[in-house]
Coordinates of C-alpha atoms in Angstrom, one line a residue:
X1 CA 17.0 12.2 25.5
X2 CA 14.7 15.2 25.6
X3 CA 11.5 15.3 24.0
X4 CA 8.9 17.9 23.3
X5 CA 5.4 16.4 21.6
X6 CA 2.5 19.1 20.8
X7 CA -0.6 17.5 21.0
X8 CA -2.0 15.0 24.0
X9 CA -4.7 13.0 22.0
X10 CA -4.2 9.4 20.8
X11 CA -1.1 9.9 18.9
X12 CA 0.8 11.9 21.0
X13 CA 0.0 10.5 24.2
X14 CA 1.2 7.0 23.4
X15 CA 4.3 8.6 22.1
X16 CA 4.9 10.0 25.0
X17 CA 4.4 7.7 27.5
X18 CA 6.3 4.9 25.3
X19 CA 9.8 7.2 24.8
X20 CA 9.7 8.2 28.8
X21 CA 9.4 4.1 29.6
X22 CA 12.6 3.3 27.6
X23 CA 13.9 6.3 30.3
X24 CA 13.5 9.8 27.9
X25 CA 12.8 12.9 29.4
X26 CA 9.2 13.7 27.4
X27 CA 7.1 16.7 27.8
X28 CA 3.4 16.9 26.3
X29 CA 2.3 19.9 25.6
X30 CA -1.5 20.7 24.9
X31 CA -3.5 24.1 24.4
X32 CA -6.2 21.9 25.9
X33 CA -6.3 23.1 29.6
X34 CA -8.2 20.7 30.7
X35 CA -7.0 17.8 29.3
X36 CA -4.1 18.5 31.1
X37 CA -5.5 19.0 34.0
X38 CA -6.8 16.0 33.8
X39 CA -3.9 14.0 32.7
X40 CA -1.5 15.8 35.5
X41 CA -4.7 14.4 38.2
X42 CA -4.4 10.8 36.4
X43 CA -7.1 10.7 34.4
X44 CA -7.2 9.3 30.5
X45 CA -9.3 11.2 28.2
X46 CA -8.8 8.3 25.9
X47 CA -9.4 4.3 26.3
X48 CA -6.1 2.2 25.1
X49 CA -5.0 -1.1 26.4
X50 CA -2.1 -0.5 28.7
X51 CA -1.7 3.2 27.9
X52 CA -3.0 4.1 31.9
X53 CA 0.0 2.0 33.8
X54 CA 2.5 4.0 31.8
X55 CA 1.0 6.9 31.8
X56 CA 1.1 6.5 35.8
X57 CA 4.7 5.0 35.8
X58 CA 5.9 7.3 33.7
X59 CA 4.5 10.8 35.5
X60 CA 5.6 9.5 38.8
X61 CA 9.1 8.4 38.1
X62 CA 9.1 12.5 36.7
X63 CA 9.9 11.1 33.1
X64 CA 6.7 12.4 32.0
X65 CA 5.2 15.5 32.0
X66 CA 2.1 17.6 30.9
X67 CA 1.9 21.3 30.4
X68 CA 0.3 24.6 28.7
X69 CA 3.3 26.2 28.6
X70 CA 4.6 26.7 25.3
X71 CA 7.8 28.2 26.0
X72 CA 8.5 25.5 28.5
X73 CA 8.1 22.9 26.0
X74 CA 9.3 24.3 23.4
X75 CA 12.7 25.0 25.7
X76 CA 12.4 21.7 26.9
X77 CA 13.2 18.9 23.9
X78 CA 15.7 18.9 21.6
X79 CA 13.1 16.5 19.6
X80 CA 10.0 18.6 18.6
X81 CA 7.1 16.3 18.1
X82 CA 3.8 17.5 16.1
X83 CA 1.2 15.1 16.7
X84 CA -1.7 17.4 16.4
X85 CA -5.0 16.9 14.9
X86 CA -5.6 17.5 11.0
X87 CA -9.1 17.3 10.9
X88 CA -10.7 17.0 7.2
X89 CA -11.8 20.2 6.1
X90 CA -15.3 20.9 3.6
X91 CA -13.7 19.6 1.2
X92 CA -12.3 16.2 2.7
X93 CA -8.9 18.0 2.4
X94 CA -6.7 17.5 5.3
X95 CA -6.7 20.9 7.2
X96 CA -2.9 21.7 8.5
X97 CA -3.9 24.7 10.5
X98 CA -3.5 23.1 14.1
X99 CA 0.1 21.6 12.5
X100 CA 1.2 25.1 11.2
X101 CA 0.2 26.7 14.7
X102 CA 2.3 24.0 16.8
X103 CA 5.3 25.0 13.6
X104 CA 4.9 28.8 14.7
X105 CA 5.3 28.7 17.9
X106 CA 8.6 26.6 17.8
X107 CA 9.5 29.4 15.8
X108 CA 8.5 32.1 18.2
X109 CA 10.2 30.5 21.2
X110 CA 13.1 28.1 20.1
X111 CA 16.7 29.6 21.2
X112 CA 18.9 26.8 20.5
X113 CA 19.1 24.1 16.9
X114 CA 16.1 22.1 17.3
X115 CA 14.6 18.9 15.0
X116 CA 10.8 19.5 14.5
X117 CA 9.3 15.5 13.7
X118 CA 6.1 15.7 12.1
X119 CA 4.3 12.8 13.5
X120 CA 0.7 14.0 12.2
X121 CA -0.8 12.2 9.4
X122 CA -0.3 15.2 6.6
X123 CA -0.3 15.8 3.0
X124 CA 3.1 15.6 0.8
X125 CA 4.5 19.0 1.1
X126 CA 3.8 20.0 4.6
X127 CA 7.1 19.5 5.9
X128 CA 8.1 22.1 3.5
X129 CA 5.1 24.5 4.8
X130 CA 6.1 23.5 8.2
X131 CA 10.0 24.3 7.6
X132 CA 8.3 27.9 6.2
X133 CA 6.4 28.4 9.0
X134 CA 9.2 28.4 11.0
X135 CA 11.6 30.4 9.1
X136 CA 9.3 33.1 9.0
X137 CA 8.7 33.0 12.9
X138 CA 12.5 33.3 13.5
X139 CA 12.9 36.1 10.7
X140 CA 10.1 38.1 12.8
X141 CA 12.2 37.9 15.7
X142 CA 15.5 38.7 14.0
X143 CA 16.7 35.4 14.6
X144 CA 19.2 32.9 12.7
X145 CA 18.9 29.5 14.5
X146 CA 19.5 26.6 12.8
X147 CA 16.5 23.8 12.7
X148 CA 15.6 20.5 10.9
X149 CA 12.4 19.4 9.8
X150 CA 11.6 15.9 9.7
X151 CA 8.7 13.2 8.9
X152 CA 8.1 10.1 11.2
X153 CA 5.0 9.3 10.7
X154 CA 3.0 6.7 12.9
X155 CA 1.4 3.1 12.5
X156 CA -0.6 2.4 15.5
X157 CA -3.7 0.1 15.7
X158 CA -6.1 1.8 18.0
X159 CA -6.7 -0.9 20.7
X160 CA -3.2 -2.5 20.2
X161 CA -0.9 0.5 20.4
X162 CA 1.1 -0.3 22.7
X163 CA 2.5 -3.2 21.2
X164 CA 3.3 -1.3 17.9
X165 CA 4.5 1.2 19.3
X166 CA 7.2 -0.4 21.4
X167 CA 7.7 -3.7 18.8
X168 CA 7.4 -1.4 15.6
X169 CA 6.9 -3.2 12.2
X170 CA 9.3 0.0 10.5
X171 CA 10.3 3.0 11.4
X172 CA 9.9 5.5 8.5
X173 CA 11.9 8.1 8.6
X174 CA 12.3 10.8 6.1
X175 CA 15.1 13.5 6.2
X176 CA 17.1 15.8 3.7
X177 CA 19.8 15.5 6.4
X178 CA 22.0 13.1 7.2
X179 CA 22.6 13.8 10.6
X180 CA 19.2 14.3 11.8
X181 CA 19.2 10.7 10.2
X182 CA 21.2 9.4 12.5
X183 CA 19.8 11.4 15.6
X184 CA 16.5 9.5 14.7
X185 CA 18.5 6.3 14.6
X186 CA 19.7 7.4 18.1
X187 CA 16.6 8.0 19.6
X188 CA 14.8 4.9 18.4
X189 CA 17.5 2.6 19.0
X190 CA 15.6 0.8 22.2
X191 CA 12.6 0.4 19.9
X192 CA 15.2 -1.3 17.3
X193 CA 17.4 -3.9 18.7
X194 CA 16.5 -7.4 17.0
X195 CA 17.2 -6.3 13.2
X196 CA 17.1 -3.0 11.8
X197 CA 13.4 -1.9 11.2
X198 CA 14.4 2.1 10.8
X199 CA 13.5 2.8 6.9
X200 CA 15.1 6.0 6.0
X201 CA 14.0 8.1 2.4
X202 CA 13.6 11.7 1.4
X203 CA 10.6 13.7 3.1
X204 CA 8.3 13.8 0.6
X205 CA 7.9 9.8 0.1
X206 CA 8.6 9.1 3.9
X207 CA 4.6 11.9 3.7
X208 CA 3.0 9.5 1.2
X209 CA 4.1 6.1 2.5
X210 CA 1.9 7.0 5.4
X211 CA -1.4 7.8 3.5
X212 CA -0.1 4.8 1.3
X213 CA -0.3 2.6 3.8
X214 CA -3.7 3.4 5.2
X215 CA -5.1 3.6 1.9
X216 CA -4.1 0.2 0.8
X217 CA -5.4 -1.4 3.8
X218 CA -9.2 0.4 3.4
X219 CA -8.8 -0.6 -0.1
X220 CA -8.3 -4.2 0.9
X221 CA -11.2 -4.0 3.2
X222 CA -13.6 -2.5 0.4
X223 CA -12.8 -4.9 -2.6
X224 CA -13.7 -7.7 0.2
X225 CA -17.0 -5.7 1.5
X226 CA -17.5 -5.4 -2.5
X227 CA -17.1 -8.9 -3.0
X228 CA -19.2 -10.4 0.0
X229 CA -22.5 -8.1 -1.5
X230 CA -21.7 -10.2 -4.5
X231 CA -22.0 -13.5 -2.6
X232 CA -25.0 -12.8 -1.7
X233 CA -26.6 -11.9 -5.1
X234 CA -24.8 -15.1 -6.6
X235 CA -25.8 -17.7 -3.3
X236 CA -22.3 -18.1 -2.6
X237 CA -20.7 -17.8 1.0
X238 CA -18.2 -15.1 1.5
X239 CA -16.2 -16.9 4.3
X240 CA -15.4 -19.7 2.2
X241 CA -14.1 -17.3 -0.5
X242 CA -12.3 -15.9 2.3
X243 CA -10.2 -18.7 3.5
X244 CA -9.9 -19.7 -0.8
X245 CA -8.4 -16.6 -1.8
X246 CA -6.1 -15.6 1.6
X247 CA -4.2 -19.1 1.4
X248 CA -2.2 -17.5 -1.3
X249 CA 0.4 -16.3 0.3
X250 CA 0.8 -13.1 -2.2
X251 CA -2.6 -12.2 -0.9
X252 CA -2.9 -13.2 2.8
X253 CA -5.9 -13.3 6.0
X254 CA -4.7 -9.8 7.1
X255 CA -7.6 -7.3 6.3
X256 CA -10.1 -9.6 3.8
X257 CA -13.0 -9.6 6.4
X258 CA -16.3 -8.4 5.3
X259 CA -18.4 -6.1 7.4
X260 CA -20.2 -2.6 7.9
X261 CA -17.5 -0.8 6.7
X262 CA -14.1 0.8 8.2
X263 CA -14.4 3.2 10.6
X264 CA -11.9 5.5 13.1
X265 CA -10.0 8.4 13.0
X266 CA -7.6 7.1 10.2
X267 CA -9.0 5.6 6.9
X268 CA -12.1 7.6 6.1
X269 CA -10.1 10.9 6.5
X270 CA -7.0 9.5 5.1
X271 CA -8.3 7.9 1.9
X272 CA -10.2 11.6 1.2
X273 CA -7.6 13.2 1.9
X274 CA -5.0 11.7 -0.2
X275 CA -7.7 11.4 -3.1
X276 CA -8.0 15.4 -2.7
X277 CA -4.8 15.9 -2.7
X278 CA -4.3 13.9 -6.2
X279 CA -7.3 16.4 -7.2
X280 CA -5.0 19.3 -6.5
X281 CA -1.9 17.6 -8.7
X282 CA -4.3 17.7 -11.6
X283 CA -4.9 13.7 -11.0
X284 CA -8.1 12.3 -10.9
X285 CA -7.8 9.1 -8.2
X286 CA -10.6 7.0 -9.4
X287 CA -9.7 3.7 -7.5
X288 CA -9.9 5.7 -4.1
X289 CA -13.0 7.8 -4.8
X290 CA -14.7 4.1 -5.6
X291 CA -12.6 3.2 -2.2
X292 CA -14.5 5.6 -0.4
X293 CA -18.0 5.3 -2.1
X294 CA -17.9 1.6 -1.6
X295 CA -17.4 2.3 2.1
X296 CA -20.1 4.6 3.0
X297 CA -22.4 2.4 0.9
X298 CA -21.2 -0.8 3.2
X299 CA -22.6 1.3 6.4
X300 CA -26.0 1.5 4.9
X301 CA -26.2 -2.3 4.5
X302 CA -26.7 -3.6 8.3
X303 CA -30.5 -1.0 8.1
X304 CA -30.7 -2.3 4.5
X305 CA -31.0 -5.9 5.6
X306 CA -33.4 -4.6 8.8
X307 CA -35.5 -2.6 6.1
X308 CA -35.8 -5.7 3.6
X309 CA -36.7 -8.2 6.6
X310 CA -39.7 -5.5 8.0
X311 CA -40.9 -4.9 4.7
X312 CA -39.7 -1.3 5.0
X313 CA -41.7 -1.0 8.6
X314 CA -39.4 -0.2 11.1
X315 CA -41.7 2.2 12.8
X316 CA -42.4 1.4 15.9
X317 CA -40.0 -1.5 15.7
X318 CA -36.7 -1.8 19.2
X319 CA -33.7 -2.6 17.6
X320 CA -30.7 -3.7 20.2
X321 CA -27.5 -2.7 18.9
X322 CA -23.9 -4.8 20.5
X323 CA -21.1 -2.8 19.4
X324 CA -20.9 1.0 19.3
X325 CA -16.8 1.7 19.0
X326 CA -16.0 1.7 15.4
X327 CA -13.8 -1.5 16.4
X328 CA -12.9 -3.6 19.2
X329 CA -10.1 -2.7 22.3
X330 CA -11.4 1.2 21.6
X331 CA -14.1 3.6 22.8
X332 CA -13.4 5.6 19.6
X333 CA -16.7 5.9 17.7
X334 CA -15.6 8.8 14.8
X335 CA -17.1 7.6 11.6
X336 CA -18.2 4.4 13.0
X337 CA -21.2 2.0 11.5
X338 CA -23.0 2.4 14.7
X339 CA -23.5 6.1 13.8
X340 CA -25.3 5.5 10.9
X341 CA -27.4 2.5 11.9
X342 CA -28.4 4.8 14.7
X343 CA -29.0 8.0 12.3
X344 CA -31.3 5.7 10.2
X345 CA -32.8 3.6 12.4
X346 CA -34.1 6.7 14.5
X347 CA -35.1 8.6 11.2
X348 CA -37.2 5.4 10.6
X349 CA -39.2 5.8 13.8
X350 CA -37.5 2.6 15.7
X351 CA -35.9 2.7 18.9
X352 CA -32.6 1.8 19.6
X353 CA -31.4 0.1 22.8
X354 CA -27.4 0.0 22.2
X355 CA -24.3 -1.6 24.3
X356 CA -20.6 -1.7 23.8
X357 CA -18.1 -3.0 26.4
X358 CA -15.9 0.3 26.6
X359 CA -17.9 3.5 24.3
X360 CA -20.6 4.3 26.6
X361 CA -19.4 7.6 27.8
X362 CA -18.4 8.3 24.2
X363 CA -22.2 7.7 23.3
X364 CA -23.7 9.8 25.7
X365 CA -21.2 12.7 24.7
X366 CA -22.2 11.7 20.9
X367 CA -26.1 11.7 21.9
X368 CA -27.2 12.9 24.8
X369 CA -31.0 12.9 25.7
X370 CA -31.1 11.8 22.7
X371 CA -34.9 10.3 21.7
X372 CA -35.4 6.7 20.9
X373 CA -31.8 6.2 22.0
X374 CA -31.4 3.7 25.5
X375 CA -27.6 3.0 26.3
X376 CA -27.6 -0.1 27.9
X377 CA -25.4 -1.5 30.9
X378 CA -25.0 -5.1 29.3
X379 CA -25.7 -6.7 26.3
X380 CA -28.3 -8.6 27.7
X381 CA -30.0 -5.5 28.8
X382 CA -29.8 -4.2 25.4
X383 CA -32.2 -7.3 24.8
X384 CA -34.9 -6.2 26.9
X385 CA -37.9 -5.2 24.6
X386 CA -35.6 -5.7 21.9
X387 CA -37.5 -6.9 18.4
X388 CA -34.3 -7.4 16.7
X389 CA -30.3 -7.8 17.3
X390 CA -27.4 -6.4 15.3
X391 CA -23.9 -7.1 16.1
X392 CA -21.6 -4.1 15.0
X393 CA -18.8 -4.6 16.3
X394 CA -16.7 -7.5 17.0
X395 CA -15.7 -7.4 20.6
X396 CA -14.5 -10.5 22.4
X397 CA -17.6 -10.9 24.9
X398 CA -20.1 -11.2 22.1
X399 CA -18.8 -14.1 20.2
X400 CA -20.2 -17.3 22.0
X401 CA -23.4 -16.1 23.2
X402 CA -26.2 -17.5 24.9
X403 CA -28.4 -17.8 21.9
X404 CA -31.4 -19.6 23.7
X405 CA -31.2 -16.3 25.5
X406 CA -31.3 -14.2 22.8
X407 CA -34.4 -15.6 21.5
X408 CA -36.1 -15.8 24.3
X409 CA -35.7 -11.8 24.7
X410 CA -36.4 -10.9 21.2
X411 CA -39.8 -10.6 19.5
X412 CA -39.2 -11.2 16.7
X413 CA -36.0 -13.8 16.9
X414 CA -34.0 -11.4 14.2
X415 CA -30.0 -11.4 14.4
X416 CA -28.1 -9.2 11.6
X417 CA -24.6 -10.2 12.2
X418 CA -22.6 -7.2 10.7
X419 CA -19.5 -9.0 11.6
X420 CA -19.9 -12.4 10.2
X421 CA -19.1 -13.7 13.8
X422 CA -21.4 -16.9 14.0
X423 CA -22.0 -20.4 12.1
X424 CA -25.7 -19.6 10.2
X425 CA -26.3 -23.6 10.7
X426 CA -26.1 -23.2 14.3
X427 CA -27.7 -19.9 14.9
X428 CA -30.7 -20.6 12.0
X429 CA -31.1 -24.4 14.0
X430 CA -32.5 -22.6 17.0
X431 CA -34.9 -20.7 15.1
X432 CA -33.6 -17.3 14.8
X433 CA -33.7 -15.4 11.7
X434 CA -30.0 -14.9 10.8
X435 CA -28.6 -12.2 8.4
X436 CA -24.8 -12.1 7.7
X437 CA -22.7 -10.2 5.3
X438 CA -22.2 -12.1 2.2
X439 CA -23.1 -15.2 3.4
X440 CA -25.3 -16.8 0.5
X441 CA -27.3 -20.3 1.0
X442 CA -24.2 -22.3 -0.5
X443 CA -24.5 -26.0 1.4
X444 CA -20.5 -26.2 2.3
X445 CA -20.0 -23.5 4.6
X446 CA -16.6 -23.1 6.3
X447 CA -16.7 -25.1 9.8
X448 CA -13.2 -23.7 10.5
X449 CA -11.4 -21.1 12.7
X450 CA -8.7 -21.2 10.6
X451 CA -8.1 -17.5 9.4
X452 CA -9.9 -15.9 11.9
X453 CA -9.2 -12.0 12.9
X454 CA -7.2 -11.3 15.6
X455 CA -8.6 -7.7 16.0
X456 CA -9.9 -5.4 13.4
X457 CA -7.7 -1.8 12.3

């Protein structure tokens, strides 16, 4: 089949590159120039597992293409895809202007019936805006041309997108057509042999499952970050209440680990957005407002634990950072912890000497020259100089360490572990001063794998 997608960032890149292996004619579009310059010289603006070799594949097999021609792509697909951007706007509303552009001009171009799939994470209501948007563009023109407007929204794991993209959980699709239905159907059928996973409902819920989804999963993440702050004022050891309470089966291990706080381009502006939008119903969503408050609280507590431990004297102090991406398998850093351990760390007067395995270009575009900031090439390097260590994020490389090492480099022999990654027996037994995330001074601490993460949303 032919495919348009608007938009060349995460969403619609992987998209792309996923329907033109199964052997579809796809053609990204981007106002970007450069990023499609870029992508048409091989280059990924992006870092995703996988995503390069079928980018390459893809582009030189001519199944893939990349332009700034509108009228090319909007000629080109018989699928419309919008998987632009819809940044939060002053309000933490989601701002649909880059969506209602892309709508526009498919109007101003289209000639023949087209289906427009809104693949954007948007508010309920905007296929109807979008369906609008497009009417109006054809009634300028003078124009009677039939089009469908439909919502498929995505569920991709940064670092693991890939996989979910091309052995999908569900496929949500929500039309007010039957037909388009089963064009959808059509289209995803390589995606959908084993057992049905297509879920097919009206437009409007097809809109909310997606912020439904996301905002049940950050919810999960900060009752646990809520509970493990209470471990610590009771003495009692988050992990063990961990592997009690995901045994039940109605509850699970998916999403119950404590931490800094989630991070990325998807729950922060997700969870606002949805709670702004109740606003605007004339609901007040009180579970995610505390949602959100309780995570921007968690991303204070890795400096709060720094703070207590110096007495409130960081000046002066080198603190190395492992971890910058707001989770592993990703150089994606938007709303990350690091951020704000950085922000307050430097406002403290302490230097920060930082590493992460794939966001180092990422950080220097985040901070360059930035003062009292030293990106590191290893995380042994991070060491050098160091007073302190805090793990942010939970890469692979940085979960059996050398901790002889480690306290041999730091002056001070301080480890906050913002990811709950080591035993406290073992790190504490070689006279480090170890710092976890809800882990109180109960005497039975877990000695078990069992329920460890996989990866981290």
């Amino acid at each position: 089949m032919r495919l348009t997608i608007f938009g060349s960032g995460y969403v619609g890149l992987v998209q792309g590159a996923c329907m033109a292996e199964m052997g579809n004619h796809v053609v990204c579009y981007d106002i970007d120039k450069d990023k499609i310059d870029r992508l048409n010289n091989g280059e990924i603006p992006i870092y995703e597992p996988g995503l390069e070799a079928y980018v390459e594949r893809n582009a030189e097999a001519g199944r893939l293409e990349f332009t700034t021609d509108v009228g090319k792509a909007v000629d080109h697909g018989l699928f419309q895809f919008i998987a632009v951007g819809t940044p939060p706007d002053e309000d933490g509303s989601a701002d649909l202007k880059h969506v209602l552009a892309v709508a526009r001009s498919i109007g101003e171009n289209m000639e023949d019936y087209r289906i427009v799939v809104v693949k954007s994470t948007v508010p309920v209501g905007t296929a109807d805006k979008v369906r609008a948007e497009i009417a109006k563009a054809l009634s300028e023109r003078g124009k009677s041309i039939e089009f469908d407007v439909v919502s498929n929204p995505e569920f991709l794991k940064e670092g693991d997108a890939i996989s979910d993209f091309m052995k999908p959980d569900r496929i949500i699709v929500g039309t007010d057509n039957p037909r388009t239905t089963e064009l959808l159907k059509s289209l995803y059928e390589p995606f959908n042999r084993n057992h049905d996973r297509v879920i097919s409902m009206d437009v409007r819920s097809a809109e909310l499952t997606k912020y439904a989804a996301n905002a049940m999963l950050a919810t999960k993440i900060s009752f646990m970050n809520e509970l493990a702050n209470l471990a610590e004022k009771f003495g009692a050891d988050i992990e063990n209440v961990r592997i009690g309470i995901g045994s039940d089966p109605r509850i699970g291990y998916h999403f119950i680990y404590p931490g800094a706080g989630y991070g990325g381009s998807c729950f922060p502006k997700d969870v606002q957005a949805l709670a702004r939008s109740a606003g605007q119903a004339g609901y007040d969503a009180e579970l995610l407002n505390a949602v959100e408050s309780v995570n921007y609280r968690q991303k204070t507590r890795l400096y709060e634990k720094l703070h207590t431990h110096y007495g409130g004297k960081l000046d002066g102090k080198t603190i190395a950072l492992w971890g910058l991406s707001f989770k592993p398998n990703t150089d994606d850093m938007r709303e990350a912890p690091s951020r704000v351990l950085i922000e307050a760390l430097l406002e403290a007067g302490a230097a920060v000497r930082a590493y992460d395995p794939e966001a180092m270009t990422e950080a220097a575009r985040i901070y360059p020259d930035r003062d009292g900031l030293t990106l590191c090439e290893s995380a042994y390097g991070a060491l050098d100089g160091a007073d302190a260590l805090v793990i942010v994020t939970e890469w692979q490389e940085f979960r059996s360490p050398d901790f002889q090492a480690i306290k041999e480099q730091l002056a001070d022999d301080v480890v906050v572990d913002g990811r709950n990654l080591y035993e406290p027996q073992v790190v504490e037994a070689l006279g480090l001063k170890y710092y976890a995330i809800g882990r109180g001074r109960g005497t039975n601490r877990p000695k078990t794998n069992y329920g460890r993460r996989k990866t981290d949303k």
